[in-house]
Amino acid sequence: MNKDKHLTSDEISGMLKSAGLSATSQRIGLCRYVLCEAKHPTVDDVRSWAAGQGLKTSLATVYNTLHALCKAGMLKDLRFPHSEKVVYDNNVDPHHHFLDDDTGSIVDIPITEFDYKNKLGSEFEIHDVDIIIRGKLKLKD
Amino acid sequence: MNKDKHLTSDEISGMLKSAGLSATSQRIGLCRYVLCEAKHPTVDDVRSWAAGQGLKTSLATVYNTLHALCKAGMLKDLRFPHSEKVVYDNNVDPHHHFLDDDTGSIVDIPITEFDYKNKLGSEFEIHDVDIIIRGKLKLKD
DNA sequence: ATGATTGCAAATGATTTGCATCATA
DNA sequence: TATGATGCAAATCATTTGCAATCAT
């Protein structure tokens, strides 16, 4: 999760155009949330945020935009075992996830904690490793 | 995956009863597939198998049965990132999975290949670690 | 007998799609 | 202005549910 990237509308607009996407007002608005502010939001989260902002956006456009951002590599879609809803992650660098079984909240885990490539036989060509650590997040004291 | 457990109907019947489930013919039939023969089947796979066997079973019963078997610990439900369908696994011992990005086929990976518990800070109470290794399965030569 | 299980069909929830309208480059 | 984006509503796909009929113990 990139917390508070604080991208300006112009910066977002530029990023969209570099990705070959036209910079519509709904896309810029949604990006402001999904690329900066949001932590692992679902489509519903994005819609609610947009509604709260008075940003007029249809469901189809939310899906279209999120798909376009994923295809452009600006966002990643994740599916966790506890839910059938896709969640989106603006941290597109390799990393893993901790999933709180009680609250459903998701915490990013740096990938350097683990390393397992090249532990399997040569018939396995590894592209990627998804790790979901499930448990309970305890309050620090 | 437990390949070919070759359970008899009586054995399955006994397992069901020990789990507090009555041994109906559809449950015994579905178990024959799902506990012995099948490798990571989806609900559709189970239905097709049943249809091919002439085993009359409704969709609702397939879902009911699979849920009951999961609750009884005889089966595990898994959700992979490439599909919105749940797949079922009769290997209920801890292990991880290799997912072929091209074919969607799934291979079990022994858990002993990896070990990362106790690598996170103490605020993470770890219950379980799900690992999905994505890549391509090459033909052995 | 009686309580659990089945089957059907309708309901739900997430996501996708078709198409006419509209905005951006 | 022409292409691509939007919005709406209907469609689809997986899964769940309500309820009457049926089966296992």
XYZ file of N, CA and C in Angstrom, chain A:
423
model
N 0.818 -1.206 0.000
C 0.000 0.000 0.000
C 0.853 1.256 0.000
N 0.673 2.061 -0.995
C 1.337 3.356 -0.959
C 0.419 4.311 -0.234
N 0.774 4.660 0.956
C -0.084 5.552 1.726
C 0.145 6.983 1.250
N -0.931 7.641 0.967
C -0.869 9.067 0.709
C 0.166 9.465 -0.323
N -0.055 8.999 -1.512
C 0.850 9.416 -2.584
C 0.644 10.888 -2.929
N -0.515 11.410 -2.597
C -0.805 12.826 -2.862
C -0.559 13.248 -4.303
N -1.112 12.496 -5.209
C -0.988 12.879 -6.619
C -1.972 13.991 -6.931
N -1.547 14.951 -7.698
C -2.464 16.003 -8.144
C -3.255 15.500 -9.344
N -4.342 16.199 -9.645
C -5.144 15.809 -10.795
C -4.311 15.827 -12.067
N -3.418 16.795 -12.156
C -2.578 16.877 -13.346
C -1.629 15.696 -13.444
N -1.092 15.316 -12.295
C -0.200 14.157 -12.308
C -0.967 12.908 -12.720
N -2.160 12.753 -12.153
C -2.977 11.590 -12.506
C -3.312 11.626 -13.985
N -3.710 12.794 -14.443
C -4.040 12.966 -15.847
C -2.868 12.537 -16.739
N -1.678 12.963 -16.360
C -0.489 12.592 -17.120
C -0.242 11.100 -17.094
N -0.438 10.475 -15.914
C -0.226 9.041 -15.810
C -1.206 8.288 -16.700
N -2.446 8.761 -16.707
C -3.449 8.095 -17.538
C -3.068 8.194 -19.006
N -2.698 9.388 -19.408
C -2.357 9.568 -20.820
C -1.133 8.760 -21.217
N -0.132 8.704 -20.331
C 1.044 7.879 -20.646
C 0.641 6.423 -20.834
N -0.429 6.051 -20.142
C -0.886 4.667 -20.263
C -1.820 4.497 -21.461
N -2.000 5.572 -22.221
C -2.872 5.488 -23.388
C -4.346 5.572 -23.055
N -4.653 6.088 -21.872
C -6.047 6.192 -21.445
C -6.456 7.654 -21.424
N -7.616 7.967 -21.930
C -8.001 9.377 -21.881
C -8.398 9.778 -20.469
N -8.079 10.988 -20.128
C -8.203 11.462 -18.751
C -9.586 12.054 -18.529
N -10.548 11.189 -18.323
C -11.907 11.670 -18.070
C -12.035 12.071 -16.611
N -13.083 12.822 -16.311
C -13.198 13.279 -14.928
C -13.479 12.118 -13.976
N -14.239 11.111 -14.442
C -14.474 9.992 -13.517
C -13.189 9.208 -13.270
N -12.396 9.037 -14.322
C -11.148 8.301 -14.118
C -10.218 9.060 -13.178
N -10.108 10.361 -13.369
C -9.240 11.140 -12.490
C -9.742 11.061 -11.048
N -11.062 11.199 -10.896
C -11.631 11.125 -9.556
C -11.370 9.779 -8.911
N -11.665 8.719 -9.637
C -11.475 7.382 -9.076
C -10.004 7.126 -8.765
N -9.123 7.600 -9.621
C -7.687 7.415 -9.378
C -7.249 8.113 -8.108
N -7.837 9.275 -7.877
C -7.446 9.992 -6.671
C -7.656 9.107 -5.440
N -8.736 8.346 -5.468
C -8.998 7.455 -4.342
C -8.140 6.202 -4.426
N -8.227 5.566 -5.555
C -7.730 4.210 -5.683
C -6.197 4.154 -5.774
N -5.590 5.187 -6.269
C -4.126 5.199 -6.370
C -3.459 5.866 -5.176
N -4.219 6.625 -4.409
C -3.573 7.373 -3.322
C -4.112 6.972 -1.954
N -5.390 7.179 -1.812
C -5.990 7.154 -0.500
C -6.379 5.747 -0.010
N -6.905 4.943 -0.945
C -7.544 3.688 -0.544
C -6.559 2.612 -0.113
N -7.003 1.805 0.842
C -6.221 0.632 1.222
C -7.017 -0.613 0.860
N -6.582 -1.309 -0.159
C -7.215 -2.560 -0.573
C -8.736 -2.446 -0.712
N -9.219 -1.495 -1.490
C -10.669 -1.317 -1.606
C -11.324 -2.342 -2.528
N -12.570 -2.605 -2.265
C -13.387 -3.393 -3.186
C -14.107 -2.422 -4.124
N -14.793 -2.964 -5.101
C -15.579 -2.126 -5.997
C -16.613 -1.321 -5.194
N -17.219 -1.962 -4.226
C -18.184 -1.251 -3.394
C -17.564 -0.091 -2.645
N -16.365 -0.330 -2.120
C -15.670 0.753 -1.428
C -15.468 1.927 -2.369
N -15.070 1.622 -3.587
C -14.804 2.687 -4.550
C -16.089 3.443 -4.868
N -17.163 2.683 -5.069
C -18.445 3.336 -5.359
C -18.911 4.220 -4.208
N -18.778 3.715 -2.984
C -19.229 4.505 -1.838
C -18.412 5.785 -1.718
N -17.125 5.640 -1.915
C -16.272 6.828 -1.840
C -16.713 7.837 -2.888
N -16.936 7.358 -4.108
C -17.345 8.261 -5.184
C -18.670 8.935 -4.837
N -19.590 8.140 -4.317
C -20.886 8.704 -3.936
C -20.705 9.785 -2.877
N -19.862 9.515 -1.899
C -19.613 10.474 -0.834
C -18.970 11.755 -1.331
N -18.254 11.651 -2.449
C -17.583 12.819 -3.018
C -18.473 13.586 -3.979
N -19.669 13.049 -4.222
C -20.521 13.652 -5.232
C -19.987 13.425 -6.641
N -19.117 12.420 -6.781
C -18.580 12.095 -8.107
C -19.543 11.139 -8.808
N -20.157 11.606 -9.848
C -21.157 10.806 -10.554
C -20.455 9.757 -11.409
N -20.632 8.516 -11.063
C -19.945 7.421 -11.765
C -20.823 6.186 -11.749
N -20.989 5.578 -12.869
C -21.795 4.353 -12.898
C -20.956 3.157 -12.467
N -21.668 2.117 -12.098
C -21.013 0.862 -11.734
C -20.107 0.397 -12.861
N -20.643 0.415 -14.078
C -19.858 -0.059 -15.227
C -18.567 0.725 -15.366
N -18.630 2.012 -15.111
C -17.425 2.833 -15.243
C -16.419 2.518 -14.148
N -16.904 2.226 -12.965
C -15.974 1.824 -11.912
C -15.240 0.559 -12.346
N -15.985 -0.428 -12.808
C -15.340 -1.654 -13.273
C -14.403 -1.376 -14.447
N -14.882 -0.618 -15.415
C -14.043 -0.296 -16.568
C -12.742 0.356 -16.139
N -12.849 1.318 -15.255
C -11.669 2.070 -14.829
C -10.696 1.169 -14.081
N -11.209 0.379 -13.162
C -10.318 -0.484 -12.401
C -9.636 -1.496 -13.321
N -10.377 -2.032 -14.266
C -9.769 -2.967 -15.209
C -8.686 -2.295 -16.039
N -9.007 -1.068 -16.485
C -8.030 -0.348 -17.312
C -6.764 -0.064 -16.513
N -6.916 0.326 -15.261
C -5.744 0.611 -14.430
C -4.919 -0.646 -14.190
N -5.601 -1.769 -14.007
C -4.878 -3.030 -13.830
C -4.110 -3.382 -15.098
N -4.796 -3.241 -16.234
C -4.123 -3.589 -17.483
C -2.911 -2.691 -17.707
N -3.015 -1.452 -17.244
C -1.916 -0.507 -17.401
C -0.819 -0.713 -16.353
N -1.033 -1.641 -15.432
C -0.021 -1.912 -14.419
C 0.033 -0.893 -13.294
N -1.015 -0.074 -13.187
C -1.040 0.936 -12.129
C -1.743 0.414 -10.878
N -2.336 -0.737 -11.003
C -3.143 -1.298 -9.929
C -3.084 -2.814 -10.080
N -3.334 -3.517 -8.987
C -3.367 -4.983 -9.068
C -4.658 -5.490 -8.472
N -5.245 -6.487 -9.075
C -6.457 -7.066 -8.502
C -6.096 -8.329 -7.740
N -6.684 -8.454 -6.569
C -6.386 -9.578 -5.688
C -7.671 -10.266 -5.291
N -7.567 -11.558 -5.127
C -8.708 -12.331 -4.666
C -8.268 -13.072 -3.414
N -8.937 -12.873 -2.317
C -8.573 -13.529 -1.070
C -9.538 -14.657 -0.754
N -9.084 -15.621 0.028
C -9.919 -16.810 0.259
C -11.163 -16.540 1.096
N -11.211 -15.441 1.802
C -12.332 -15.240 2.711
C -13.505 -14.540 2.032
N -13.344 -14.117 0.803
C -14.372 -13.309 0.174
C -14.393 -13.533 -1.323
N -15.569 -13.394 -1.891
C -15.640 -13.551 -3.346
C -15.430 -12.221 -4.060
N -15.293 -11.141 -3.288
C -15.067 -9.847 -3.914
C -13.599 -9.626 -4.245
N -13.355 -9.048 -5.397
C -11.991 -8.681 -5.751
C -11.599 -7.427 -4.976
N -10.371 -7.369 -4.495
C -9.874 -6.140 -3.889
C -8.727 -5.626 -4.745
N -8.554 -4.311 -4.721
C -7.544 -3.686 -5.566
C -6.415 -3.141 -4.709
N -5.218 -3.223 -5.248
C -4.032 -2.856 -4.487
C -3.200 -1.895 -5.329
N -2.927 -0.714 -4.790
C -2.119 0.238 -5.547
C -0.619 0.036 -5.320
N -0.289 -0.927 -4.511
C 1.107 -1.318 -4.393
C 1.357 -2.402 -5.438
N 1.971 -2.009 -6.528
C 2.169 -2.961 -7.619
C 3.549 -3.607 -7.572
N 4.303 -3.283 -6.541
C 5.587 -3.962 -6.370
C 5.343 -5.310 -5.712
N 6.250 -6.252 -5.926
C 6.045 -7.580 -5.334
C 5.971 -7.510 -3.812
N 4.953 -8.104 -3.284
C 4.815 -8.171 -1.828
C 3.737 -9.192 -1.514
N 3.593 -9.505 -0.240
C 2.592 -10.496 0.141
C 1.596 -9.869 1.099
N 0.690 -10.683 1.625
C -0.401 -10.120 2.421
C -0.674 -10.890 3.685
N -1.003 -10.137 4.695
C -1.504 -10.723 5.932
C -2.994 -10.422 5.978
N -3.777 -11.443 6.216
C -5.225 -11.292 6.260
C -5.729 -11.595 7.659
N -6.345 -10.616 8.276
C -6.896 -10.840 9.615
C -8.197 -11.630 9.503
N -8.187 -12.838 10.059
C -9.347 -13.720 9.932
C -10.588 -13.139 10.594
N -10.386 -12.320 11.627
C -11.542 -11.779 12.346
C -12.126 -10.558 11.649
N -11.257 -9.649 11.287
C -11.742 -8.366 10.777
C -11.739 -8.298 9.258
N -11.036 -9.211 8.604
C -10.902 -9.134 7.152
C -9.915 -8.077 6.694
N -9.257 -7.423 7.618
C -8.336 -6.371 7.175
C -7.044 -6.975 6.642
N -6.434 -6.256 5.732
C -5.310 -6.756 4.965
C -4.103 -5.857 5.199
N -2.976 -6.483 5.457
C -1.740 -5.737 5.686
C -0.690 -6.229 4.699
N 0.023 -5.312 4.097
C 1.082 -5.714 3.177
C 2.289 -6.245 3.933
N 2.906 -7.256 3.376
C 4.113 -7.853 3.960
C 5.229 -7.738 2.921
N 6.346 -7.156 3.300
C 7.443 -7.020 2.332
C 7.890 -8.384 1.840
N 8.197 -8.465 0.586
C 8.533 -9.764 0.005
C 9.873 -10.269 0.504
N 10.711 -9.367 0.977
C 12.046 -9.789 1.399
C 12.033 -10.681 2.635
N 10.874 -10.736 3.286
C 10.784 -11.616 4.452
C 10.954 -13.074 4.056
N 10.645 -13.365 2.806
C 10.589 -14.759 2.378
C 11.337 -14.929 1.070
N 11.741 -16.115 0.819
C 12.336 -16.393 -0.483
C 12.285 -17.878 -0.763
N 11.549 -18.221 -1.754
C 11.351 -19.662 -2.014
C 11.505 -20.026 -3.448
N 11.703 -19.043 -4.308
C 11.922 -19.438 -5.697
C 13.099 -20.409 -5.701
N 13.159 -21.209 -6.707
C 14.255 -22.172 -6.846
C 14.291 -23.222 -5.745
N 13.152 -23.456 -5.146
C 13.122 -24.552 -4.177
C 12.370 -25.733 -4.748
N 11.691 -25.514 -5.852
C 10.937 -26.597 -6.470
C 11.758 -27.222 -7.580
N 11.291 -28.356 -8.049
C 11.979 -29.034 -9.144
C 11.987 -28.207 -10.414
N 12.808 -28.596 -11.359
C 13.010 -27.800 -12.560
C 11.806 -27.833 -13.484
N 10.859 -28.707 -13.233
C 9.674 -28.730 -14.089
C 8.706 -27.600 -13.741
N 8.979 -26.919 -12.651
C 8.143 -25.784 -12.278
C 8.828 -24.485 -12.682
N 8.267 -23.838 -13.674
C 8.779 -22.518 -14.060
C 7.967 -21.493 -13.284
N 8.608 -20.793 -12.374
C 7.875 -19.925 -11.459
C 7.770 -18.509 -11.995
N 6.563 -18.017 -12.095
C 6.364 -16.632 -12.511
C 6.187 -15.716 -11.308
N 5.521 -16.228 -10.314
C 5.099 -15.358 -9.233
C 4.725 -16.210 -8.026
N 4.831 -15.660 -6.860
C 4.416 -16.371 -5.657
C 3.470 -15.485 -4.868
N 2.268 -15.965 -4.671
C 1.288 -15.234 -3.869
C 1.252 -15.861 -2.491
N 1.487 -15.067 -1.467
C 1.421 -15.617 -0.117
C 0.382 -14.865 0.683
N -0.512 -15.602 1.266
C -1.483 -15.013 2.156
C -1.279 -15.631 3.526
N -0.902 -14.816 4.465
C -0.727 -15.277 5.828
C -1.997 -14.921 6.567
N -2.640 -15.921 7.123
C -3.911 -15.685 7.786
C -3.713 -15.755 9.281
N -4.368 -14.875 9.987
C -4.217 -14.906 11.433
C -4.968 -13.773 12.076
N -4.451 -13.350 13.191
C -5.101 -12.266 13.907
C -4.070 -11.189 14.189
N -4.471 -9.961 13.949
C -3.562 -8.848 14.178
C -3.772 -8.362 15.600
N -2.731 -8.478 16.415
C -2.864 -8.092 17.821
C -2.460 -6.643 18.001
N -3.099 -6.005 18.943
C -2.726 -4.630 19.274
C -1.306 -4.638 19.820
N -0.535 -3.700 19.362
C 0.788 -3.567 19.978
C 0.616 -2.978 21.371
N 1.525 -3.326 22.245
C 1.414 -2.738 23.580
C 2.601 -1.834 23.856
